[in-house]
Short mmCIF file of C-alpha atoms and ligand atoms in Angstrom, two decimals:
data_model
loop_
_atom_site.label_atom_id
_atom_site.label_comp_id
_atom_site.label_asym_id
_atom_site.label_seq_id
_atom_site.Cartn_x
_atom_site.Cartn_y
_atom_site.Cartn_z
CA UNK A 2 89.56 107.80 -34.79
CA UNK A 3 91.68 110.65 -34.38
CA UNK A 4 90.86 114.04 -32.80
CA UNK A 5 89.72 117.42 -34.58
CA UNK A 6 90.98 119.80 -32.33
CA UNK A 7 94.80 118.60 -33.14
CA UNK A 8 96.39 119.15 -36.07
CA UNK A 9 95.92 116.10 -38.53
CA UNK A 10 97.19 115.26 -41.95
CA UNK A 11 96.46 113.06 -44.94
CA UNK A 12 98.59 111.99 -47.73
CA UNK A 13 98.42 111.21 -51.06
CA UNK A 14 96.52 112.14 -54.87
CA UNK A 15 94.50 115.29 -54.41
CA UNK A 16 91.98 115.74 -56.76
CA UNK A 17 90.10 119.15 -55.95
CA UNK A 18 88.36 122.73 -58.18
CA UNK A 19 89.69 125.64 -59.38
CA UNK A 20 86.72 125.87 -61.33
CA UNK A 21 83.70 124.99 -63.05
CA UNK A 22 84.24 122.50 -65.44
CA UNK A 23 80.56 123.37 -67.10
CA UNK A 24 82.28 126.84 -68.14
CA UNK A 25 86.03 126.12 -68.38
CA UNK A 26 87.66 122.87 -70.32
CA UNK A 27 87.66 120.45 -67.55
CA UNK A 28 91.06 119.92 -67.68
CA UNK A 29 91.55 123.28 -66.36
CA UNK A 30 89.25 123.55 -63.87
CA UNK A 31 90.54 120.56 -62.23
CA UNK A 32 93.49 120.73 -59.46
CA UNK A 33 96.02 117.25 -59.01
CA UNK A 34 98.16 117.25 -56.36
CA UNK A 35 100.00 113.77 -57.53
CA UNK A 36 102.25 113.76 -53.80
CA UNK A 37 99.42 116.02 -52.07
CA UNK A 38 99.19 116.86 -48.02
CA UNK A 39 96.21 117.94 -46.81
CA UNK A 40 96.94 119.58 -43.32
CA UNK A 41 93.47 120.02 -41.03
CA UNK A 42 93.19 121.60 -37.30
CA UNK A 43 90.10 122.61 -35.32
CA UNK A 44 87.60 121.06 -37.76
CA UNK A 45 89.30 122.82 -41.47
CA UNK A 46 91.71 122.63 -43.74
CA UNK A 47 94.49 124.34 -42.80
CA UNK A 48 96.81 123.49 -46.11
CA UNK A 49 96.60 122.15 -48.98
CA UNK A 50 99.48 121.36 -51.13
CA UNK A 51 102.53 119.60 -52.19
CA UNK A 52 104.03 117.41 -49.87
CA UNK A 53 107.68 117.80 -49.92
CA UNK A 54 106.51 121.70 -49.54
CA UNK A 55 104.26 120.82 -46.51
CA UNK A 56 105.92 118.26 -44.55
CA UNK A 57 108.39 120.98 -42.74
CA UNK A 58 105.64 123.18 -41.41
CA UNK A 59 104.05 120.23 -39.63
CA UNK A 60 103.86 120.82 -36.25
CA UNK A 61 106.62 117.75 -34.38
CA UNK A 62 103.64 115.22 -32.76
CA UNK A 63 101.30 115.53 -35.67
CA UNK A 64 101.61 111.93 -37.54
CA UNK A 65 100.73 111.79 -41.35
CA UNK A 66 97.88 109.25 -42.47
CA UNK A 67 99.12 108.09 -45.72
CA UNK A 68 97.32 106.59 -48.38
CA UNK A 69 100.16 105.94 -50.94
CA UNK A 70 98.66 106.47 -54.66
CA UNK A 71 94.52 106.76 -53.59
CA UNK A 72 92.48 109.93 -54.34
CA UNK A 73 91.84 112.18 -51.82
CA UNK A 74 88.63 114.37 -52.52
CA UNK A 75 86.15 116.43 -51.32
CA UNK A 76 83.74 114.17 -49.36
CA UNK A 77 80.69 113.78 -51.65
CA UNK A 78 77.47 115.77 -51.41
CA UNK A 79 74.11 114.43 -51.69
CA UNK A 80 71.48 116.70 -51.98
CA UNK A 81 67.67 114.68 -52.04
CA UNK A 82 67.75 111.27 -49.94
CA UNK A 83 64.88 109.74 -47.57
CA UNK A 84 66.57 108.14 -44.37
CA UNK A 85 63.35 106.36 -43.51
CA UNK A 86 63.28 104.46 -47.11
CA UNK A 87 66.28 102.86 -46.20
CA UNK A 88 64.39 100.15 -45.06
CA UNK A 89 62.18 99.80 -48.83
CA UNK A 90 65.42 100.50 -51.07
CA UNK A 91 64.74 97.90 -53.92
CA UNK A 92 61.01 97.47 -53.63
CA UNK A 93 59.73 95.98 -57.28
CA UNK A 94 57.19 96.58 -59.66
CA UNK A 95 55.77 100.16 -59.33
CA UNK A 96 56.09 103.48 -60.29
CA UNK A 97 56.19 106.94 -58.44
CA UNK A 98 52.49 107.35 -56.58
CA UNK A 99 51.75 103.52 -56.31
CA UNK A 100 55.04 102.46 -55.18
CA UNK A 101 54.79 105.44 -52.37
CA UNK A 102 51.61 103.84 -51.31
CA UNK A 103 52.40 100.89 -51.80
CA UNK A 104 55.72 100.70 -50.25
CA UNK A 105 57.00 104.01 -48.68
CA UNK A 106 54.34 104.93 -46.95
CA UNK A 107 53.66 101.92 -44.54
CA UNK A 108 57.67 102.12 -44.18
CA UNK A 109 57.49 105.93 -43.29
CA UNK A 110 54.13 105.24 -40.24
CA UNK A 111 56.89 102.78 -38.62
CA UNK A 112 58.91 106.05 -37.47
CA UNK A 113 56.40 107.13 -34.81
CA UNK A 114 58.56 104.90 -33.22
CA UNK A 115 61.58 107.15 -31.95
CA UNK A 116 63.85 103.21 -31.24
CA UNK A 117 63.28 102.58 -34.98
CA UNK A 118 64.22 106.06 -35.73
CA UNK A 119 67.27 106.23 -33.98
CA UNK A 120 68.04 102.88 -35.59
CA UNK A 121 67.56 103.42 -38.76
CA UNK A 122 69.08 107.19 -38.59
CA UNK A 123 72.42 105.44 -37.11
CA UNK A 124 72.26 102.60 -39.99
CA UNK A 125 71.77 105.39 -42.71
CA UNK A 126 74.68 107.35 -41.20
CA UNK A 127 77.03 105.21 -41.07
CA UNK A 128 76.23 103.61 -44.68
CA UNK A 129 76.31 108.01 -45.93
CA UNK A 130 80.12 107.38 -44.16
CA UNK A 131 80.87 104.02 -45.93
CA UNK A 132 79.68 105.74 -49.50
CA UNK A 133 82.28 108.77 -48.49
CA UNK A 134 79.52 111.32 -48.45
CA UNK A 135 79.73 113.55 -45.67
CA UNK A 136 77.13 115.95 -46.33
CA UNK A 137 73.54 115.30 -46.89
CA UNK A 138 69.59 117.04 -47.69
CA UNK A 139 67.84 114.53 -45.75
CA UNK A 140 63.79 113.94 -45.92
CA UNK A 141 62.88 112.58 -42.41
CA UNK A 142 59.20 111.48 -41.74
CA UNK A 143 56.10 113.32 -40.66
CA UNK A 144 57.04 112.30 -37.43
CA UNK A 145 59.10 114.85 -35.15
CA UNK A 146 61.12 112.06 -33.33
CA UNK A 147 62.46 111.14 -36.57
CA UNK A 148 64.21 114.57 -37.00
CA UNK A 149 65.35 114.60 -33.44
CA UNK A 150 66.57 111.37 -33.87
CA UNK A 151 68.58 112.08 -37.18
CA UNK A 152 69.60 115.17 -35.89
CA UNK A 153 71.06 113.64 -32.45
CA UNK A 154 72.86 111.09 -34.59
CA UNK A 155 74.55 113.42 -37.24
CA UNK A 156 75.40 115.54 -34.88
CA UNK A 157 77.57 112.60 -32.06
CA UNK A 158 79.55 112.36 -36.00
CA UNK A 159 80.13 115.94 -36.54
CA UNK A 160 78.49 116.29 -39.68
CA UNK A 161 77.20 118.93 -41.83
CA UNK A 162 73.81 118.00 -42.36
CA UNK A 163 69.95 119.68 -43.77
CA UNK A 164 67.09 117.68 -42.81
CA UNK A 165 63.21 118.62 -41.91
CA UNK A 166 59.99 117.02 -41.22
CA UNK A 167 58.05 116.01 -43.90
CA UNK A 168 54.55 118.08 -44.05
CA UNK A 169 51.62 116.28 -45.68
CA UNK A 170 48.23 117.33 -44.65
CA UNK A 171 45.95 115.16 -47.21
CA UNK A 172 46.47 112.58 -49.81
CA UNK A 173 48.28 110.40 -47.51
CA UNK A 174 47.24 107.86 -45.34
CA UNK A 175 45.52 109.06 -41.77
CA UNK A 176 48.46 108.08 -39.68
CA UNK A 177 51.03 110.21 -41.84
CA UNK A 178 48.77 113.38 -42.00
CA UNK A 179 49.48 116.33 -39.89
CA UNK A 180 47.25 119.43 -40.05
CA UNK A 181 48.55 123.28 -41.04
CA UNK A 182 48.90 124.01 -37.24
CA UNK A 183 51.16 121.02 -36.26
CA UNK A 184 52.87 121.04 -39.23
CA UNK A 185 53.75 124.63 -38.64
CA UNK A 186 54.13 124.00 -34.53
CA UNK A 187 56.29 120.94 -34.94
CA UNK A 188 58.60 122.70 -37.40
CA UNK A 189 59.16 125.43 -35.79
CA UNK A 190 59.93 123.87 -32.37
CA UNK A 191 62.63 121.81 -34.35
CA UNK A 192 63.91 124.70 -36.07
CA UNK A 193 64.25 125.88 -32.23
CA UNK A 194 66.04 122.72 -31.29
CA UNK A 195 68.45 122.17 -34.15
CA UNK A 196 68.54 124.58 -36.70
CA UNK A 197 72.10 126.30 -36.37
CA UNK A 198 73.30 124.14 -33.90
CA UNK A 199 76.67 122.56 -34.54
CA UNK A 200 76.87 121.79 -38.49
CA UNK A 201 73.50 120.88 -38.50
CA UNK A 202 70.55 123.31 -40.49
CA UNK A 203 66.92 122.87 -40.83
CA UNK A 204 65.16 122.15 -44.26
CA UNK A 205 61.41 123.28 -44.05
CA UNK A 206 60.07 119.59 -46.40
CA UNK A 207 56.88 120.01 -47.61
CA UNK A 208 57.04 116.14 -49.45
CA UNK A 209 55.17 117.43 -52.93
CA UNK A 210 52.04 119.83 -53.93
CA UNK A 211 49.98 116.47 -54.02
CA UNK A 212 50.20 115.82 -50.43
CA UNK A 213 50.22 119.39 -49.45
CA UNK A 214 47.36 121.88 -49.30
CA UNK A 215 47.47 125.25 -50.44
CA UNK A 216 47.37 126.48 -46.89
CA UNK A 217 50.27 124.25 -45.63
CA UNK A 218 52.22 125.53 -48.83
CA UNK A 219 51.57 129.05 -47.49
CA UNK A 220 52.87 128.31 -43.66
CA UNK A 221 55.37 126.58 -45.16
CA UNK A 222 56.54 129.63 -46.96
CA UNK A 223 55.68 131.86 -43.47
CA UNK A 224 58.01 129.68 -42.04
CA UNK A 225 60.81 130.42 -44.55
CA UNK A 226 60.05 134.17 -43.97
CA UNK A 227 59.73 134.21 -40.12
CA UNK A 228 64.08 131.89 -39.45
CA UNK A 229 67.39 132.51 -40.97
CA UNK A 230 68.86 130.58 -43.02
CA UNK A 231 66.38 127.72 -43.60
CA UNK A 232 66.29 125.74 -46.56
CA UNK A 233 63.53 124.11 -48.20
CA UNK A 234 63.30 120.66 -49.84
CA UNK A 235 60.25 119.26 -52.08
CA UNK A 236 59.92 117.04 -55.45
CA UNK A 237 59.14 118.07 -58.71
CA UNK A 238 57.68 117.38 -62.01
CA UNK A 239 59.48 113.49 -61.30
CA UNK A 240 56.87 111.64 -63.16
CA UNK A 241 53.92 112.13 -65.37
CA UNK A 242 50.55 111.10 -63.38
CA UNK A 243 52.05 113.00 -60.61
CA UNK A 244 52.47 115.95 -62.60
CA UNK A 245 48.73 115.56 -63.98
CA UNK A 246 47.33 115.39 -60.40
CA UNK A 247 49.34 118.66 -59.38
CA UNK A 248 47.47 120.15 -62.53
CA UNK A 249 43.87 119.32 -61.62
CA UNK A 250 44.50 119.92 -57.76
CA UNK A 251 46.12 123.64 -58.54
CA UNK A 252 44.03 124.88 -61.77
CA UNK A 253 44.77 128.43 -60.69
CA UNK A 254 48.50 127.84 -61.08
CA UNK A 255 50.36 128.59 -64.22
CA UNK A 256 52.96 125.17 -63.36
CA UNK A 257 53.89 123.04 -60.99
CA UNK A 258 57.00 125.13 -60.29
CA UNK A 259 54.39 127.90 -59.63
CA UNK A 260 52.17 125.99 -56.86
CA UNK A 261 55.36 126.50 -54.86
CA UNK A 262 56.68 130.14 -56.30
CA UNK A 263 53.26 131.19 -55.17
CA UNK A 264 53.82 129.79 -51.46
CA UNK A 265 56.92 131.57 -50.85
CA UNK A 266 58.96 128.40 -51.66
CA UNK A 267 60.97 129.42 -54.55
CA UNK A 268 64.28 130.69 -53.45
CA UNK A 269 68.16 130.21 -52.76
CA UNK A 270 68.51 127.25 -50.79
CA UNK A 271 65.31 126.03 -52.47
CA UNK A 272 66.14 122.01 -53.36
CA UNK A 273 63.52 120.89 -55.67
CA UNK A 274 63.92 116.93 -56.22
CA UNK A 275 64.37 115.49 -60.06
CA UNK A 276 62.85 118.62 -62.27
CA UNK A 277 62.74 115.43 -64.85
CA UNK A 278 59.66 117.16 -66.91
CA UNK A 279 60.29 121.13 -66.80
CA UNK A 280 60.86 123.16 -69.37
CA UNK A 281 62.59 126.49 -70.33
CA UNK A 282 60.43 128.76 -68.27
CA UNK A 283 60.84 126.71 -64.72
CA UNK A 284 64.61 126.35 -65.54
CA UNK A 285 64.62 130.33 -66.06
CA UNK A 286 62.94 131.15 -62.96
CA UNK A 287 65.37 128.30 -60.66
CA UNK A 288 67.86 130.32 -62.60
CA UNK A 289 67.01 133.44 -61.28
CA UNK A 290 65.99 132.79 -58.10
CA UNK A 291 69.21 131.18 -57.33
CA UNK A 292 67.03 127.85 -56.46
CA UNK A 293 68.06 124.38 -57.10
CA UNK A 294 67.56 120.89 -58.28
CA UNK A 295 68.67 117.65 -57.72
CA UNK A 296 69.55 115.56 -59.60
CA UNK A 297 68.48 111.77 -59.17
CA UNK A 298 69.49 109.65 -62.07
CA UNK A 299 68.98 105.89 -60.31
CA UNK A 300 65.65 106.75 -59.07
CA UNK A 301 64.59 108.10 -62.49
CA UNK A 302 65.87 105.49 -63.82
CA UNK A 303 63.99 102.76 -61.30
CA UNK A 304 60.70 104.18 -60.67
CA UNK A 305 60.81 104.69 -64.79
CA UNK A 306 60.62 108.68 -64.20
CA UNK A 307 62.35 109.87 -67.59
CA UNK A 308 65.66 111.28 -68.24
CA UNK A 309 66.54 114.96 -66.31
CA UNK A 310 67.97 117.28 -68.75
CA UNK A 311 71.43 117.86 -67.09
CA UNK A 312 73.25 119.74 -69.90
CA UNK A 313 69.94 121.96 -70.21
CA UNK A 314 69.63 122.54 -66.82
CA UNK A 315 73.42 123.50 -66.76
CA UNK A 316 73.00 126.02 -70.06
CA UNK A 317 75.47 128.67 -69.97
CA UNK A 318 73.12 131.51 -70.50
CA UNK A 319 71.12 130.82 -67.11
CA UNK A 320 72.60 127.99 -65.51
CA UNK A 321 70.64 126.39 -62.68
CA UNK A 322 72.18 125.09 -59.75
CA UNK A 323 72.31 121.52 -60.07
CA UNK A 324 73.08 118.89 -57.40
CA UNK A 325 73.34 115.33 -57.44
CA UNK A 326 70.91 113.43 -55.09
CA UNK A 327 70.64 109.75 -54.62
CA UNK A 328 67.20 109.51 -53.53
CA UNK A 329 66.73 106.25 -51.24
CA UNK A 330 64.30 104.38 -51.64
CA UNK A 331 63.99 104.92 -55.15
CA UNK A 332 67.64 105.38 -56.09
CA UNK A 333 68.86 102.33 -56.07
CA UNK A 334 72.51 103.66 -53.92
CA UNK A 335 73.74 105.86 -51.38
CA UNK A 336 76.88 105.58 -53.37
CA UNK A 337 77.52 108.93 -55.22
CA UNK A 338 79.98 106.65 -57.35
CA UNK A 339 77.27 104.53 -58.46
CA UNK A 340 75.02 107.99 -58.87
CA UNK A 341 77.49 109.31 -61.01
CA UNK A 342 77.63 106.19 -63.32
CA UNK A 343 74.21 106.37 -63.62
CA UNK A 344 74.13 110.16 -64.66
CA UNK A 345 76.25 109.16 -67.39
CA UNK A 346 74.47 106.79 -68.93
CA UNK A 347 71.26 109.43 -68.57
CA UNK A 348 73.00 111.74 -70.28
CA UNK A 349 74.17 109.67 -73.08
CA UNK A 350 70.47 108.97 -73.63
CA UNK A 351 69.84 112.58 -73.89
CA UNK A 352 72.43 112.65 -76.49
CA UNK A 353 75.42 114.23 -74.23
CA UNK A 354 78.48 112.97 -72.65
CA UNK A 355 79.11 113.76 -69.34
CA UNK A 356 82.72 114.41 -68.34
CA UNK A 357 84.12 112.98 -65.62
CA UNK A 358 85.50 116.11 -63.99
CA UNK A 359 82.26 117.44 -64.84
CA UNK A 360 80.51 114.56 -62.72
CA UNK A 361 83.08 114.32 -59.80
CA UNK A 362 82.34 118.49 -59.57
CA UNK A 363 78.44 117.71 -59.66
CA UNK A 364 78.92 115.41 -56.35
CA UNK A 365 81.35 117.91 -54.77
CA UNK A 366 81.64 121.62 -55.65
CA UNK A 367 78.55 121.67 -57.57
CA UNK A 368 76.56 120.27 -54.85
CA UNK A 369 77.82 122.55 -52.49
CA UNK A 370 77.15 124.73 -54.87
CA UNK A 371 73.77 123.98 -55.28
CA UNK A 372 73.60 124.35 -51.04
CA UNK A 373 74.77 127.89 -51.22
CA UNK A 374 77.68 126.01 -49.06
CA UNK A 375 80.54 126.60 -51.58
CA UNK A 376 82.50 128.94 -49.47
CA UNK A 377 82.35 125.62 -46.67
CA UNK A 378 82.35 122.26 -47.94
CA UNK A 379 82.55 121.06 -51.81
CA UNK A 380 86.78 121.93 -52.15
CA UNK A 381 90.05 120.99 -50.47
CA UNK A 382 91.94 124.63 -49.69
CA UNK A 383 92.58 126.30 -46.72
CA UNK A 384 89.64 127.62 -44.95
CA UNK A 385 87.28 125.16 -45.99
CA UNK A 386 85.94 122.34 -43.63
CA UNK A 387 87.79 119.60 -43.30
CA UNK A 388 85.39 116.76 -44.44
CA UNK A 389 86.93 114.25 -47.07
CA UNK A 390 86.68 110.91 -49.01
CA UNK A 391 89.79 108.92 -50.34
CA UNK A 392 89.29 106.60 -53.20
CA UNK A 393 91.02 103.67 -53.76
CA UNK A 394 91.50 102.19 -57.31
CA UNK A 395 92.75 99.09 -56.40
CA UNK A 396 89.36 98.32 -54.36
CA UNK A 397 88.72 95.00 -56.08
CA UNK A 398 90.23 93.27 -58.95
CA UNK A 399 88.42 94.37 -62.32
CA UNK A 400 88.88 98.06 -61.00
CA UNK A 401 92.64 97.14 -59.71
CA UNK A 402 93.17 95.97 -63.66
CA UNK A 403 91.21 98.58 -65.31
CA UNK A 404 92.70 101.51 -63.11
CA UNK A 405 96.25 100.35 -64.11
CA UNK A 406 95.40 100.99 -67.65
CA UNK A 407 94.85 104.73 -67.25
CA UNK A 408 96.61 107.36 -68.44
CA UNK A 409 95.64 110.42 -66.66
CA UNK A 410 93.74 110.75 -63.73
CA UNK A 411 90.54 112.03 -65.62
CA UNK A 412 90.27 108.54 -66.79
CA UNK A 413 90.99 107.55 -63.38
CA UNK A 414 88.18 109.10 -62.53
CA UNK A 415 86.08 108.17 -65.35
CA UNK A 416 86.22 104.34 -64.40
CA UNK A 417 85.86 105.34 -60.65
CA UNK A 418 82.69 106.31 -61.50
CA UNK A 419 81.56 103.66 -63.69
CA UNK A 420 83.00 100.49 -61.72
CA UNK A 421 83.38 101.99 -58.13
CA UNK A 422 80.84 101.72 -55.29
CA UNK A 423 81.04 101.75 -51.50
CA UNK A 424 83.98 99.44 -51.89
CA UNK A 425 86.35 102.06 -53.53
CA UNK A 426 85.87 104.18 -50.07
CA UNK A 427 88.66 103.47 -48.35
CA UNK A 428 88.53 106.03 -45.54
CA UNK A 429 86.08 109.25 -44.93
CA UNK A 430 87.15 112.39 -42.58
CA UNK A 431 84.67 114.45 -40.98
CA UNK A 432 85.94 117.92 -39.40
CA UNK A 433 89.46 116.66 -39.73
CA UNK A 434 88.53 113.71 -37.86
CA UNK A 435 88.36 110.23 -39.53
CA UNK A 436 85.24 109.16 -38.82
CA UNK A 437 85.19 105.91 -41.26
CA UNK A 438 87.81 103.17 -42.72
CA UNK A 439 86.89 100.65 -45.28
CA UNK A 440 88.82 97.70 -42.46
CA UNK A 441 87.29 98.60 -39.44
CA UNK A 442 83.84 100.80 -40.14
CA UNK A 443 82.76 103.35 -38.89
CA UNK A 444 80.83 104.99 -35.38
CA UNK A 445 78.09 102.31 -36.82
CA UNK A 446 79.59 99.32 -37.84
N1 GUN B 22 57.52 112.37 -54.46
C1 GUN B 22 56.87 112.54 -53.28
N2 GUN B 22 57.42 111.78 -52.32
C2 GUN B 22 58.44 111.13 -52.89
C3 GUN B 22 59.41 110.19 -52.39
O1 GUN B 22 59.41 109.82 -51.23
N3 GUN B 22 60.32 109.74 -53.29
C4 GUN B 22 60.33 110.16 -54.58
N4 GUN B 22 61.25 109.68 -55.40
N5 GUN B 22 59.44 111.01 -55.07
C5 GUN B 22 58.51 111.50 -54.23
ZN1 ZN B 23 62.76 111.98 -53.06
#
């Protein structure tokens, strides 16, 4: 592990934004650096460039980490995941209200336990590191320990990280309910305790409308009102029942997007979860209140969801801020690799290809995007923080043969995307630290 506060280095393919490839030919809004440095000092990128340019200004003791013809990118975003589902990743047979009964939340009642909280938070961290994703919008549990605990972890990494407390005040079993007052009390005192600190912000998570009342939906939006800077993390419209119960609990409201609008919960760093089911008007008003979904193709795909509407969401006359999310326990990966593989295939089934510079933005500079955190994380250039990923495609053999086929590094890319997993990950920086190796692990094994 080296040390953020002296100058560090990294060598070889950059592969980085100039652009949106949803508005500009991909090809242009994508930046190759085929011999790239990327120079980093006190936690960002300091350089960015060629390195026969760079290599002079270095300063004499800082030593070059170099990773010969591997892609160096942005480290990947995720922006919807559960920590405490790690545990129920790749539980069978159900879809989205029985399997959370069934499954998550007898998982989730295990975290009033702050040893298995800290355990799992540390597994899930270093597993984030491993999938080269160095950013995260993480759903904790109901239980306050298990949002000190993640936050206490992410933060011994250095890691840019959202996560909240999951309110649920009915519709859930006894043991997982809190009440409008303690959902309010504990929030806020964690929103004392973490939110700002380090790299780390607080998401205020009310888990859906079903499990919310109106009147924690409203303190949930006082909340918003009353701190800086929050964000605000919830599903929506995911599957069909759920989306019938919302209807007959809320009569008054015109959609589900509206149960929250009406709280106070539609805004910029809004992250609604999936989106699979809305329509024109929703996408309009995410549009225009600079809110955002995520995108979670494996877990629509497991729990049998339906197919998000990626190239609708992304329309050119009011494009909605999309991220990608991987959505443990129901995705099926915290690989954004494997996530990305999977949006393809979504979108073919919607009748649209998905580029692959258009996919590798999604899990970088569109996520970040979709964070409000594109002027941070999400790009390699100076200024930005230093967190990173490098991929290599000569992980394993099929790839190693595949990858020597290419011709350009957009089809690189494409069968990064489509073959790769957690085993293409060959190192991951945080703050201009490295914080993971594919040989040795990370922090956590
Ligand atoms: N809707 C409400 N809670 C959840 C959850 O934990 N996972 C998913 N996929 N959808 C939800
Ligand atoms: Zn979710």
């Amino acid at each position: 592990m080296t040390s953020s506060r002296t100058q560090s280095a990294v060598r070889g393919r950059i592969v980085t934004f100039r652009d949106n490839p949803f508005n500009v030919p991909p090809s242009e809004a994508l930046l190759v650096e085929e011999d790239g440095l990327v120079v980093m000092e006190g936690g960002l990128i300091t350089q960015v460039g060629a390195y026969t340019t760079l290599r002079d200004t270095l300063n004499a003791d800082t030593t070059v980490v170099s990773y010969g013809d591997a892609l160096i990118s942005a480290g990947f975003i995720d922006t919807h995941v559960h920590y405490p589902q790690l545990p129920v990743i790749a539980s069978w047979g159900q879809q989205l209200l029985e399997w959370l009964d069934r499954y998550v939340f007898p998982a989730e009642a295990a975290f009033s336990d702050p040893l298995v909280a800290r355990d799992t938070a540390r597994r899930f961290l270093g597993e984030l590191l491993r999938a080269g994703t160095t950013t995260a919008a993480v759903y904790c549990t109901v239980h306050p320990q298990s949002v000190d605990a993640f936050f206490s972890e992410a933060e011994g990494i250095g890691a840019r990280m959202i996560a909240g407390k999951v309110l649920m005040d009915r519709n859930a079993p006894e043991n997982l309910r809190d009440s409008v007052k303690t959902g309010y009390d504990d929030s806020a005192a964690l929103i004392g305790r973490w939110h700002g600190k380090e790299r780390l912000s607080y998401a205020v998570t009310p888990r859906f409308a079903i499990t919310s009342t109106p009147e924690q939906l409203e303190a949930a939006g006082q909340l918003l009102r009353e701190h800086d800077g929050l964000f605000m993390q919830t599903h929506l419209s995911e599957n069909l029942h759920e989306i019938e119960t919302v209807a007959r609990l809320f009569p008054e409201r015109s959609s589900y997007l509206d149960v929250y609008d009406h709280a106070g919960l539609v805004g910029p760093r809004s992250i609604f979860g999936h989106g699979v089911h809305i329509g024109e008007k929703e996408f309009c008003r995410c549009h225009e209140s600079a809110a955002s979904l995520a995108h979670c193709p494996t877990s629509n795909l497991f729990l049998g969801s339906g197919l998000f509407k990626l190239f609708e969401a992304l329309s050119p006359e009011r494009p909605v801020r999309v991220g990608l999310g991987t959505d443990v326990g129901a995705g099926t990966s915290l690989s954004q690799l494997r996530t990305l593989g999977e949006a393809y295939k979504v979108a073919q089934l919607t009748g649209r290809s998905l580029h692959p510079v258009q996919a590798f933005w999604l899990a970088t500079a569109g996520g970040a995007g979709s964070l409000h955190l594109e002027d941070r994380i999400g790009t390699l250039a100076p200024g930005m923080e230093a967190d990173l990923c490098v991929l290599d495609p000569h992980a394993f053999p099929l790839l190693d043969y595949r990858a020597s086929r290419c011709e350009s590094v957009e089809e690189l890319l494409f069968t990064l995307m489509t073959l790769g997993d957690e085993r293409c990950i060959s190192a991951t920086w945080v703050g201009g630290a490295c914080v993971h190796t594919r040989e040795n692990g990370s922090l956590y094994g």
